Amino acid sequence: MLRGLRVVRGPDWKHDNQDGGHDHVGTVVAEQGDNTVKVNWDMGDSSICKAEDGNHELKIFDSASIGVTHPNIACVGCEEVCILGTLWKCSTCQNTNLCSLCYHDDKHDATHTFLRIDFPGTEPRSGKRRNS
Ligand SMILES: [Zn+2]
Ligand SMILES: [Zn+2]
């Protein structure tokens, strides 16, 4: 189950700047069989990447996998309290937060700009939705 995993490009990356450049983070949004996954990049397009052993197009960058949570912050998409991993905050509406899966499912208003907070207490970084 890779869906929702946060990833960066790995040493075998061969998709040019689809990810928006080096060190940009994306989210696995679908497993497509044949050991490939679809990744939506925060600042770029989406890519279909190999995700098999020995082929390192992707590296896991997941604050959720190292146990980062945003306590007492509820996702307006799935109503999960205590968001795991990356938190997405609407910069248009007050108190509107999404988890990564809901963000990439286009929950809330897709025309609104979101800020990304990977770790609680860090500066929010701006993100860009696929179709905004
Ligand atoms: Zn959610
Ligand atoms: Zn909003």
PDB file of C-alpha atoms and ligand atoms in Angstrom:
ATOM      1  CA  MET A   1       0.000   0.000   0.000  1.00  0.00           C
ATOM      2  CA  LEU A   2       1.946   2.973  -1.272  1.00  0.00           C
ATOM      3  CA  ARG A   3      -0.924   5.403  -1.706  1.00  0.00           C
ATOM      4  CA  GLY A   4      -0.425   8.615   0.243  1.00  0.00           C
ATOM      5  CA  LEU A   5       3.315   8.094   0.597  1.00  0.00           C
ATOM      6  CA  ARG A   6       5.427  11.241   0.299  1.00  0.00           C
ATOM      7  CA  VAL A   7       8.341  10.815  -2.106  1.00  0.00           C
ATOM      8  CA  VAL A   8      11.231  12.700  -3.710  1.00  0.00           C
ATOM      9  CA  ARG A   9      13.188  11.759  -6.828  1.00  0.00           C
ATOM     10  CA  GLY A  10      15.718   8.970  -6.336  1.00  0.00           C
ATOM     11  CA  PRO A  11      19.089   8.201  -7.958  1.00  0.00           C
ATOM     12  CA  ASP A  12      17.501   6.426 -10.957  1.00  0.00           C
ATOM     13  CA  TRP A  13      15.145   9.320 -11.728  1.00  0.00           C
ATOM     14  CA  LYS A  14      14.579   9.754 -15.469  1.00  0.00           C
ATOM     15  CA  HIS A  15      11.667  12.145 -15.815  1.00  0.00           C
ATOM     16  CA  ASP A  16      13.506  15.460 -16.243  1.00  0.00           C
ATOM     17  CA  ASN A  17      11.779  18.206 -14.309  1.00  0.00           C
ATOM     18  CA  GLN A  18       8.305  16.671 -14.078  1.00  0.00           C
ATOM     19  CA  ASP A  19       8.738  16.876 -10.331  1.00  0.00           C
ATOM     20  CA  GLY A  20       9.386  20.638 -10.511  1.00  0.00           C
ATOM     21  CA  GLY A  21      13.139  20.271  -9.875  1.00  0.00           C
ATOM     22  CA  HIS A  22      15.431  18.652  -7.362  1.00  0.00           C
ATOM     23  CA  ASP A  23      14.228  18.040  -3.822  1.00  0.00           C
ATOM     24  CA  HIS A  24      10.614  18.615  -4.656  1.00  0.00           C
ATOM     25  CA  VAL A  25       8.184  16.417  -2.842  1.00  0.00           C
ATOM     26  CA  GLY A  26       5.235  14.550  -4.291  1.00  0.00           C
ATOM     27  CA  THR A  27       2.536  12.169  -3.155  1.00  0.00           C
ATOM     28  CA  VAL A  28       1.818   8.704  -4.500  1.00  0.00           C
ATOM     29  CA  VAL A  29      -1.832   8.908  -5.606  1.00  0.00           C
ATOM     30  CA  ALA A  30      -2.302   5.563  -7.337  1.00  0.00           C
ATOM     31  CA  GLU A  31      -0.704   2.184  -7.850  1.00  0.00           C
ATOM     32  CA  GLN A  32      -0.972   1.269 -11.498  1.00  0.00           C
ATOM     33  CA  GLY A  33       0.209  -2.326 -11.655  1.00  0.00           C
ATOM     34  CA  ASP A  34       3.462  -3.441 -13.275  1.00  0.00           C
ATOM     35  CA  ASN A  35       5.247  -1.966 -10.263  1.00  0.00           C
ATOM     36  CA  THR A  36       4.472   1.575 -11.326  1.00  0.00           C
ATOM     37  CA  VAL A  37       2.885   4.329  -9.288  1.00  0.00           C
ATOM     38  CA  LYS A  38       1.446   7.703 -10.165  1.00  0.00           C
ATOM     39  CA  VAL A  39       2.946  10.614  -8.268  1.00  0.00           C
ATOM     40  CA  ASN A  40       1.455  14.109  -8.052  1.00  0.00           C
ATOM     41  CA  TRP A  41       4.260  16.581  -7.419  1.00  0.00           C
ATOM     42  CA  ASP A  42       3.571  19.517  -5.134  1.00  0.00           C
ATOM     43  CA  MET A  43       5.086  22.048  -7.510  1.00  0.00           C
ATOM     44  CA  GLY A  44       4.973  20.283 -10.851  1.00  0.00           C
ATOM     45  CA  ASP A  45       3.128  17.747 -12.942  1.00  0.00           C
ATOM     46  CA  SER A  46       2.479  14.146 -12.226  1.00  0.00           C
ATOM     47  CA  SER A  47       4.736  11.249 -13.170  1.00  0.00           C
ATOM     48  CA  ILE A  48       4.376   7.523 -13.638  1.00  0.00           C
ATOM     49  CA  CYS A  49       7.351   5.998 -11.854  1.00  0.00           C
ATOM     50  CA  LYS A  50       8.771   2.540 -11.387  1.00  0.00           C
ATOM     51  CA  ALA A  51       8.531   1.429  -7.808  1.00  0.00           C
ATOM     52  CA  GLU A  52      10.275  -1.923  -7.840  1.00  0.00           C
ATOM     53  CA  ASP A  53      13.258  -3.203  -5.922  1.00  0.00           C
ATOM     54  CA  GLY A  54      16.592  -2.184  -7.395  1.00  0.00           C
ATOM     55  CA  ASN A  55      15.094   0.671  -9.393  1.00  0.00           C
ATOM     56  CA  HIS A  56      15.242   3.789  -7.326  1.00  0.00           C
ATOM     57  CA  GLU A  57      13.343   6.418  -9.277  1.00  0.00           C
ATOM     58  CA  LEU A  58      11.766   7.493  -6.034  1.00  0.00           C
ATOM     59  CA  LYS A  59      12.918   7.906  -2.486  1.00  0.00           C
ATOM     60  CA  ILE A  60      10.520   7.954   0.405  1.00  0.00           C
ATOM     61  CA  PHE A  61      10.197  11.338   2.016  1.00  0.00           C
ATOM     62  CA  ASP A  62       7.404  10.878   4.421  1.00  0.00           C
ATOM     63  CA  SER A  63       7.059  12.691   7.659  1.00  0.00           C
ATOM     64  CA  ALA A  64       4.181  10.299   8.384  1.00  0.00           C
ATOM     65  CA  SER A  65       6.524   7.310   8.144  1.00  0.00           C
ATOM     66  CA  ILE A  66       8.726   8.767  10.843  1.00  0.00           C
ATOM     67  CA  GLY A  67       5.719   9.386  13.046  1.00  0.00           C
ATOM     68  CA  VAL A  68       5.071  13.094  12.516  1.00  0.00           C
ATOM     69  CA  THR A  69       1.528  14.088  13.399  1.00  0.00           C
ATOM     70  CA  HIS A  70      -0.316  17.369  13.725  1.00  0.00           C
ATOM     71  CA  PRO A  71      -2.195  16.851  16.968  1.00  0.00           C
ATOM     72  CA  ASN A  72      -5.683  18.292  17.373  1.00  0.00           C
ATOM     73  CA  ILE A  73      -5.887  19.407  13.750  1.00  0.00           C
ATOM     74  CA  ALA A  74      -8.781  17.871  11.877  1.00  0.00           C
ATOM     75  CA  CYS A  75      -8.953  17.232   8.155  1.00  0.00           C
ATOM     76  CA  VAL A  76     -12.086  18.788   6.626  1.00  0.00           C
ATOM     77  CA  GLY A  77     -12.067  16.102   3.919  1.00  0.00           C
ATOM     78  CA  CYS A  78     -12.096  12.861   5.892  1.00  0.00           C
ATOM     79  CA  GLU A  79     -12.622  14.352   9.363  1.00  0.00           C
ATOM     80  CA  GLU A  80      -9.581  12.518  10.628  1.00  0.00           C
ATOM     81  CA  VAL A  81      -8.455  14.285  13.807  1.00  0.00           C
ATOM     82  CA  CYS A  82      -4.699  14.425  14.204  1.00  0.00           C
ATOM     83  CA  ILE A  83      -3.342  14.593  10.670  1.00  0.00           C
ATOM     84  CA  LEU A  84      -0.485  12.211   9.935  1.00  0.00           C
ATOM     85  CA  GLY A  85       2.423  13.500   7.855  1.00  0.00           C
ATOM     86  CA  THR A  86       1.969  16.584   5.724  1.00  0.00           C
ATOM     87  CA  LEU A  87      -0.726  19.095   6.631  1.00  0.00           C
ATOM     88  CA  TRP A  88      -2.291  21.280   3.947  1.00  0.00           C
ATOM     89  CA  LYS A  89      -3.730  24.572   5.089  1.00  0.00           C
ATOM     90  CA  CYS A  90      -6.092  26.668   2.962  1.00  0.00           C
ATOM     91  CA  SER A  91      -4.726  30.185   2.665  1.00  0.00           C
ATOM     92  CA  THR A  92      -8.157  31.526   1.694  1.00  0.00           C
ATOM     93  CA  CYS A  93     -10.326  30.057   4.438  1.00  0.00           C
ATOM     94  CA  GLN A  94      -9.657  30.042   8.154  1.00  0.00           C
ATOM     95  CA  ASN A  95      -9.238  26.763   9.992  1.00  0.00           C
ATOM     96  CA  THR A  96      -9.407  24.662   6.875  1.00  0.00           C
ATOM     97  CA  ASN A  97      -6.897  21.840   6.902  1.00  0.00           C
ATOM     98  CA  LEU A  98      -6.539  18.771   4.710  1.00  0.00           C
ATOM     99  CA  CYS A  99      -4.464  15.608   4.958  1.00  0.00           C
ATOM    100  CA  SER A 100      -2.354  14.666   1.912  1.00  0.00           C
ATOM    101  CA  LEU A 101      -4.821  12.129   0.543  1.00  0.00           C
ATOM    102  CA  CYS A 102      -7.747  14.551   0.662  1.00  0.00           C
ATOM    103  CA  TYR A 103      -5.585  17.324  -0.777  1.00  0.00           C
ATOM    104  CA  HIS A 104      -4.711  15.172  -3.776  1.00  0.00           C
ATOM    105  CA  ASP A 105      -8.313  13.993  -4.065  1.00  0.00           C
ATOM    106  CA  ASP A 106      -9.240  17.647  -4.718  1.00  0.00           C
ATOM    107  CA  LYS A 107     -11.293  17.902  -1.543  1.00  0.00           C
ATOM    108  CA  HIS A 108     -12.302  21.447  -0.523  1.00  0.00           C
ATOM    109  CA  ASP A 109     -12.291  24.186  -3.187  1.00  0.00           C
ATOM    110  CA  ALA A 110      -9.711  23.294  -5.839  1.00  0.00           C
ATOM    111  CA  THR A 111      -9.232  26.942  -6.792  1.00  0.00           C
ATOM    112  CA  HIS A 112      -7.971  27.863  -3.322  1.00  0.00           C
ATOM    113  CA  THR A 113      -4.254  28.053  -2.673  1.00  0.00           C
ATOM    114  CA  PHE A 114      -2.867  25.761  -0.017  1.00  0.00           C
ATOM    115  CA  LEU A 115       0.174  25.997   2.191  1.00  0.00           C
ATOM    116  CA  ARG A 116       2.087  22.879   3.061  1.00  0.00           C
ATOM    117  CA  ILE A 117       3.384  22.136   6.533  1.00  0.00           C
ATOM    118  CA  ASP A 118       5.582  19.046   6.701  1.00  0.00           C
ATOM    119  CA  PHE A 119       6.418  19.290  10.361  1.00  0.00           C
ATOM    120  CA  PRO A 120       4.400  20.994  13.107  1.00  0.00           C
ATOM    121  CA  GLY A 121       5.828  24.392  13.954  1.00  0.00           C
ATOM    122  CA  THR A 122       7.759  24.848  10.689  1.00  0.00           C
ATOM    123  CA  GLU A 123       7.194  27.614   8.156  1.00  0.00           C
ATOM    124  CA  PRO A 124       4.417  26.747   5.724  1.00  0.00           C
ATOM    125  CA  ARG A 125       5.518  26.371   2.126  1.00  0.00           C
ATOM    126  CA  SER A 126       3.273  27.147  -0.772  1.00  0.00           C
ATOM    127  CA  GLY A 127       1.954  24.274  -2.786  1.00  0.00           C
ATOM    128  CA  LYS A 128       0.166  24.107  -6.089  1.00  0.00           C
ATOM    129  CA  ARG A 129      -2.684  21.888  -7.024  1.00  0.00           C
ATOM    130  CA  ARG A 130      -2.638  19.971 -10.238  1.00  0.00           C
ATOM    131  CA  ASN A 131      -5.328  22.079 -11.836  1.00  0.00           C
ATOM    132  CA  SER A 132      -4.901  25.467 -10.201  1.00  0.00           C
TER     133      SER A 132
HETATM  134 ZN    ZN B   1      -8.280  13.778   4.990  1.00  0.00          ZN
HETATM  135 ZN    ZN B   2     -10.490  27.441   1.112  1.00  0.00          ZN
END
